[in-house]
Amino acid sequence: MNTTAPRTHERDAADPTPASRARALTKVYGSGAAEVRALDGVDVDFASGAFTAIMGPSGSGKSTLMHLLAGLDDATSGTVHLGSTQITSLDDDALTRLRRDRVGFVFQSFNLLPMLTAEQNVLLPLDLAGRAPDREWFDTLVTTLGLQGRLTHRPGELSGGQQQRVAIARALVTQPEVVFADEPTGNLDSRSGAEVLSFLRRSVRELGRTIIMVTHDPTAAAYADRVLLLADGRIAGDIADPTPESVLAGLDALRTLEAPAGTPTGTVPVVDVTAGGLR
């Protein structure tokens, strides 16, 4: 049993390796007249120990990008790395192990097992992997997420916000290198959503996690350190230290942009919110 202090997955300060990165990443569905390029030559880095939100209009490719980064879908071309591991070259068994041991997931629908208690749901990934829990790390998560009095409750006995906190603890219990969150507040009221987003931010700032979140909500995105904007399967903007107002401005600017004829694959005019123009 692991009795050492919780790992933080913090990289050496001299190590510039991003937690996750994509190069020339392309995903095509269909063929011929029915072909859809969900991602079109995306190059992007996600820093370790940071909270990044991915936003864009419906059909912009944000969910596709997250699925490819997390190894949940196969790229048509290009590469994805988790740390120093190129996941686009892994076979199915190796991908399964990587997702189990090095990646965490938080979903809009919670995905808790109704017959298990909160504690059993949190520990489920370790049980499936045949690993003993690090009780010190488990206690840290429970305390940080305010679940001390809810561990014996089943999901049906918890509020939506409490269920999502259990789901976050489950995503973090394996001490993954990256946690991917897909619309984690989509089924929550505004108060519960704010609580969950605060816990995600605390997990980055206090527990050293790396989080990549897809959201359509500018208020939710403003909890992140950075907002990546997508349009038509391409990177279209990058907002540091976002506020709801700057995110809304970026999204509004996207609606007025079109890639000019002859634009190279993987590039579009990029929203510069500060300057109010393009860069």
CSV table of N, CA and C in Angstrom, one decimal, residues 56-134:
chain,number,residue,atom,x,y,z
A,56,GLY,N,-16.3,27.5,-27.9
A,56,GLY,CA,-16.5,27.8,-29.3
A,56,GLY,C,-17.9,27.5,-29.7
A,57,PRO,N,-18.4,28.0,-30.8
A,57,PRO,CA,-19.7,27.8,-31.3
A,57,PRO,C,-20.0,26.3,-31.4
A,58,SER,N,-21.3,25.9,-31.5
A,58,SER,CA,-21.7,24.6,-31.7
A,58,SER,C,-21.1,24.1,-33.0
A,59,GLY,N,-20.4,22.9,-33.0
A,59,GLY,CA,-19.8,22.4,-34.2
A,59,GLY,C,-18.4,22.9,-34.4
A,60,SER,N,-17.8,23.6,-33.5
A,60,SER,CA,-16.5,24.2,-33.7
A,60,SER,C,-15.4,23.2,-33.5
A,61,GLY,N,-15.7,22.0,-32.9
A,61,GLY,CA,-14.7,21.0,-32.7
A,61,GLY,C,-14.2,20.9,-31.2
A,62,LYS,N,-14.8,21.6,-30.3
A,62,LYS,CA,-14.2,21.6,-28.9
A,62,LYS,C,-14.3,20.2,-28.3
A,63,SER,N,-15.5,19.6,-28.4
A,63,SER,CA,-15.6,18.2,-27.8
A,63,SER,C,-14.7,17.2,-28.5
A,64,THR,N,-14.6,17.3,-29.8
A,64,THR,CA,-13.8,16.4,-30.6
A,64,THR,C,-12.3,16.6,-30.1
A,65,LEU,N,-11.9,17.8,-29.9
A,65,LEU,CA,-10.5,18.1,-29.5
A,65,LEU,C,-10.3,17.4,-28.1
A,66,MET,N,-11.2,17.6,-27.2
A,66,MET,CA,-11.1,17.0,-25.9
A,66,MET,C,-11.0,15.4,-25.9
A,67,HIS,N,-11.9,14.9,-26.8
A,67,HIS,CA,-11.9,13.4,-26.9
A,67,HIS,C,-10.6,12.9,-27.5
A,68,LEU,N,-10.0,13.6,-28.4
A,68,LEU,CA,-8.7,13.1,-29.0
A,68,LEU,C,-7.6,13.3,-28.0
A,69,LEU,N,-7.6,14.4,-27.2
A,69,LEU,CA,-6.6,14.6,-26.2
A,69,LEU,C,-6.6,13.6,-25.1
A,70,ALA,N,-7.8,13.1,-24.8
A,70,ALA,CA,-8.0,12.1,-23.8
A,70,ALA,C,-7.9,10.7,-24.2
A,71,GLY,N,-7.7,10.5,-25.5
A,71,GLY,CA,-7.5,9.1,-26.0
A,71,GLY,C,-8.9,8.4,-26.1
A,72,LEU,N,-10.0,9.2,-26.2
A,72,LEU,CA,-11.3,8.5,-26.3
A,72,LEU,C,-11.7,8.3,-27.8
A,73,ASP,N,-11.0,8.9,-28.7
A,73,ASP,CA,-11.3,8.8,-30.1
A,73,ASP,C,-9.9,8.8,-30.9
A,74,ASP,N,-10.0,8.3,-32.1
A,74,ASP,CA,-8.8,8.2,-32.9
A,74,ASP,C,-8.7,9.4,-33.9
A,75,ALA,N,-7.5,10.0,-34.0
A,75,ALA,CA,-7.3,11.1,-35.0
A,75,ALA,C,-7.2,10.5,-36.4
A,76,THR,N,-7.6,11.4,-37.3
A,76,THR,CA,-7.4,11.0,-38.7
A,76,THR,C,-5.9,11.2,-39.1
A,77,SER,N,-5.3,12.3,-38.6
A,77,SER,CA,-3.9,12.5,-38.8
A,77,SER,C,-3.4,13.4,-37.7
A,78,GLY,N,-2.1,13.6,-37.5
A,78,GLY,CA,-1.5,14.4,-36.5
A,78,GLY,C,-1.2,13.6,-35.3
A,79,THR,N,-0.7,14.2,-34.2
A,79,THR,CA,-0.3,13.5,-33.0
A,79,THR,C,-0.8,14.2,-31.8
A,80,VAL,N,-1.0,13.4,-30.7
A,80,VAL,CA,-1.3,13.9,-29.4
A,80,VAL,C,-0.3,13.3,-28.4
A,81,HIS,N,0.2,14.1,-27.5
A,81,HIS,CA,1.1,13.6,-26.5
A,81,HIS,C,0.4,13.9,-25.1
A,82,LEU,N,0.5,12.9,-24.2
A,82,LEU,CA,0.3,13.1,-22.8
A,82,LEU,C,1.6,13.1,-22.1
A,83,GLY,N,2.1,14.3,-21.6
A,83,GLY,CA,3.4,14.4,-21.2
A,83,GLY,C,4.4,14.0,-22.3
A,84,SER,N,5.3,13.1,-22.1
A,84,SER,CA,6.2,12.6,-23.2
A,84,SER,C,5.7,11.4,-24.0
A,85,THR,N,4.5,11.0,-23.7
A,85,THR,CA,3.9,9.8,-24.4
A,85,THR,C,3.1,10.2,-25.5
A,86,GLN,N,3.4,9.7,-26.7
A,86,GLN,CA,2.6,9.9,-27.9
A,86,GLN,C,1.4,8.9,-27.9
A,87,ILE,N,0.2,9.4,-27.5
A,87,ILE,CA,-0.9,8.4,-27.4
A,87,ILE,C,-1.5,8.0,-28.7
A,88,THR,N,-1.3,8.8,-29.8
A,88,THR,CA,-1.8,8.5,-31.1
A,88,THR,C,-1.2,7.2,-31.7
A,89,SER,N,-0.1,6.8,-31.1
A,89,SER,CA,0.6,5.6,-31.6
A,89,SER,C,0.4,4.3,-30.7
A,90,LEU,N,-0.5,4.5,-29.7
A,90,LEU,CA,-0.7,3.4,-28.8
A,90,LEU,C,-1.8,2.4,-29.3
A,91,ASP,N,-1.6,1.1,-29.0
A,91,ASP,CA,-2.7,0.2,-29.3
A,91,ASP,C,-3.8,0.3,-28.2
A,92,ASP,N,-4.9,-0.5,-28.5
A,92,ASP,CA,-6.0,-0.4,-27.6
A,92,ASP,C,-5.7,-0.7,-26.1
A,93,ASP,N,-4.9,-1.7,-25.9
A,93,ASP,CA,-4.6,-2.1,-24.5
A,93,ASP,C,-3.8,-1.0,-23.8
A,94,ALA,N,-2.8,-0.5,-24.5
A,94,ALA,CA,-2.0,0.6,-23.9
A,94,ALA,C,-2.8,1.8,-23.7
A,95,LEU,N,-3.7,2.1,-24.6
A,95,LEU,CA,-4.6,3.3,-24.4
A,95,LEU,C,-5.5,3.1,-23.2
A,96,THR,N,-6.0,1.9,-23.0
A,96,THR,CA,-6.9,1.6,-21.9
A,96,THR,C,-6.1,1.8,-20.6
A,97,ARG,N,-4.9,1.4,-20.5
A,97,ARG,CA,-4.1,1.5,-19.3
A,97,ARG,C,-3.8,3.0,-19.1
A,98,LEU,N,-3.5,3.7,-20.1
A,98,LEU,CA,-3.2,5.2,-20.0
A,98,LEU,C,-4.4,5.9,-19.4
A,99,ARG,N,-5.5,5.6,-20.0
A,99,ARG,CA,-6.7,6.3,-19.5
A,99,ARG,C,-7.0,6.0,-18.1
A,100,ARG,N,-6.8,4.7,-17.7
A,100,ARG,CA,-7.0,4.3,-16.3
A,100,ARG,C,-6.1,4.9,-15.3
A,101,ASP,N,-4.8,5.0,-15.7
A,101,ASP,CA,-3.8,5.3,-14.7
A,101,ASP,C,-3.4,6.8,-14.8
A,102,ARG,N,-3.5,7.5,-15.9
A,102,ARG,CA,-2.9,8.8,-16.1
A,102,ARG,C,-3.9,9.9,-16.4
A,103,VAL,N,-5.2,9.5,-16.6
A,103,VAL,CA,-6.2,10.5,-17.0
A,103,VAL,C,-7.4,10.4,-16.1
A,104,GLY,N,-8.0,11.5,-15.8
A,104,GLY,CA,-9.3,11.5,-15.1
A,104,GLY,C,-10.4,12.2,-15.9
A,105,PHE,N,-11.6,11.8,-15.6
A,105,PHE,CA,-12.8,12.3,-16.4
A,105,PHE,C,-13.9,12.8,-15.5
A,106,VAL,N,-14.4,13.9,-15.8
A,106,VAL,CA,-15.6,14.5,-15.1
A,106,VAL,C,-16.7,14.8,-16.2
A,107,PHE,N,-17.9,14.2,-16.1
A,107,PHE,CA,-18.9,14.3,-17.1
A,107,PHE,C,-20.1,15.1,-16.6
A,108,GLN,N,-20.8,15.7,-17.6
A,108,GLN,CA,-22.0,16.5,-17.2
A,108,GLN,C,-23.0,15.6,-16.5
A,109,SER,N,-23.1,14.3,-16.8
A,109,SER,CA,-24.2,13.5,-16.2
A,109,SER,C,-23.7,12.7,-15.0
A,110,PHE,N,-22.6,13.1,-14.4
A,110,PHE,CA,-22.0,12.5,-13.2
A,110,PHE,C,-21.5,11.1,-13.3
A,111,ASN,N,-22.3,10.2,-13.9
A,111,ASN,CA,-21.9,8.8,-14.2
A,111,ASN,C,-21.5,8.1,-12.9
A,112,LEU,N,-22.2,8.3,-11.8
A,112,LEU,CA,-22.0,7.5,-10.6
A,112,LEU,C,-22.9,6.3,-10.6
A,113,LEU,N,-22.4,5.2,-10.0
A,113,LEU,CA,-23.2,4.0,-9.9
A,113,LEU,C,-24.1,4.1,-8.7
A,114,PRO,N,-25.4,4.0,-8.9
A,114,PRO,CA,-26.4,4.3,-7.9
A,114,PRO,C,-26.4,3.3,-6.7
A,115,MET,N,-25.9,2.1,-6.9
A,115,MET,CA,-25.9,1.1,-5.8
A,115,MET,C,-24.7,1.3,-4.9
A,116,LEU,N,-23.8,2.1,-5.2
A,116,LEU,CA,-22.6,2.3,-4.4
A,116,LEU,C,-22.7,3.6,-3.6
A,117,THR,N,-22.0,3.6,-2.5
A,117,THR,CA,-21.9,4.8,-1.6
A,117,THR,C,-21.0,5.8,-2.3
A,118,ALA,N,-21.0,7.0,-1.8
A,118,ALA,CA,-20.1,8.0,-2.3
A,118,ALA,C,-18.6,7.5,-2.2
A,119,GLU,N,-18.2,7.0,-1.1
A,119,GLU,CA,-16.8,6.5,-0.9
A,119,GLU,C,-16.5,5.4,-1.9
A,120,GLN,N,-17.5,4.5,-2.1
A,120,GLN,CA,-17.2,3.4,-3.1
A,120,GLN,C,-17.1,3.9,-4.5
A,121,ASN,N,-17.9,4.9,-4.9
A,121,ASN,CA,-17.8,5.5,-6.2
A,121,ASN,C,-16.5,6.2,-6.4
A,122,VAL,N,-16.0,6.9,-5.4
A,122,VAL,CA,-14.7,7.6,-5.5
A,122,VAL,C,-13.6,6.6,-5.7
A,123,LEU,N,-13.7,5.5,-5.0
A,123,LEU,CA,-12.6,4.5,-5.0
A,123,LEU,C,-12.7,3.5,-6.2
A,124,LEU,N,-13.8,3.6,-6.9
A,124,LEU,CA,-14.0,2.6,-8.0
A,124,LEU,C,-12.9,2.5,-9.0
A,125,PRO,N,-12.3,3.6,-9.5
A,125,PRO,CA,-11.2,3.4,-10.5
A,125,PRO,C,-10.0,2.6,-9.9
A,126,LEU,N,-9.7,2.8,-8.6
A,126,LEU,CA,-8.6,2.0,-8.0
A,126,LEU,C,-9.0,0.6,-7.8
A,127,ASP,N,-10.3,0.3,-7.5
A,127,ASP,CA,-10.8,-1.1,-7.3
A,127,ASP,C,-10.7,-1.8,-8.7
A,128,LEU,N,-11.1,-1.1,-9.8
A,128,LEU,CA,-11.0,-1.8,-11.1
A,128,LEU,C,-9.6,-2.0,-11.5
A,129,ALA,N,-8.7,-1.2,-11.1
A,129,ALA,CA,-7.2,-1.4,-11.4
A,129,ALA,C,-6.5,-2.3,-10.5
A,130,GLY,N,-7.2,-2.7,-9.4
A,130,GLY,CA,-6.6,-3.6,-8.4
A,130,GLY,C,-5.5,-2.9,-7.6
A,131,ARG,N,-5.7,-1.6,-7.4
A,131,ARG,CA,-4.7,-0.8,-6.6
A,131,ARG,C,-5.3,-0.4,-5.3
A,132,ALA,N,-4.5,-0.4,-4.3
A,132,ALA,CA,-4.9,0.0,-2.9
A,132,ALA,C,-4.9,1.5,-2.9
A,133,PRO,N,-5.9,2.1,-2.2
A,133,PRO,CA,-5.9,3.6,-2.2
A,133,PRO,C,-4.8,4.2,-1.3
A,134,ASP,N,-4.4,5.4,-1.7
A,134,ASP,CA,-3.5,6.2,-0.8
A,134,ASP,C,-4.5,6.9,0.1
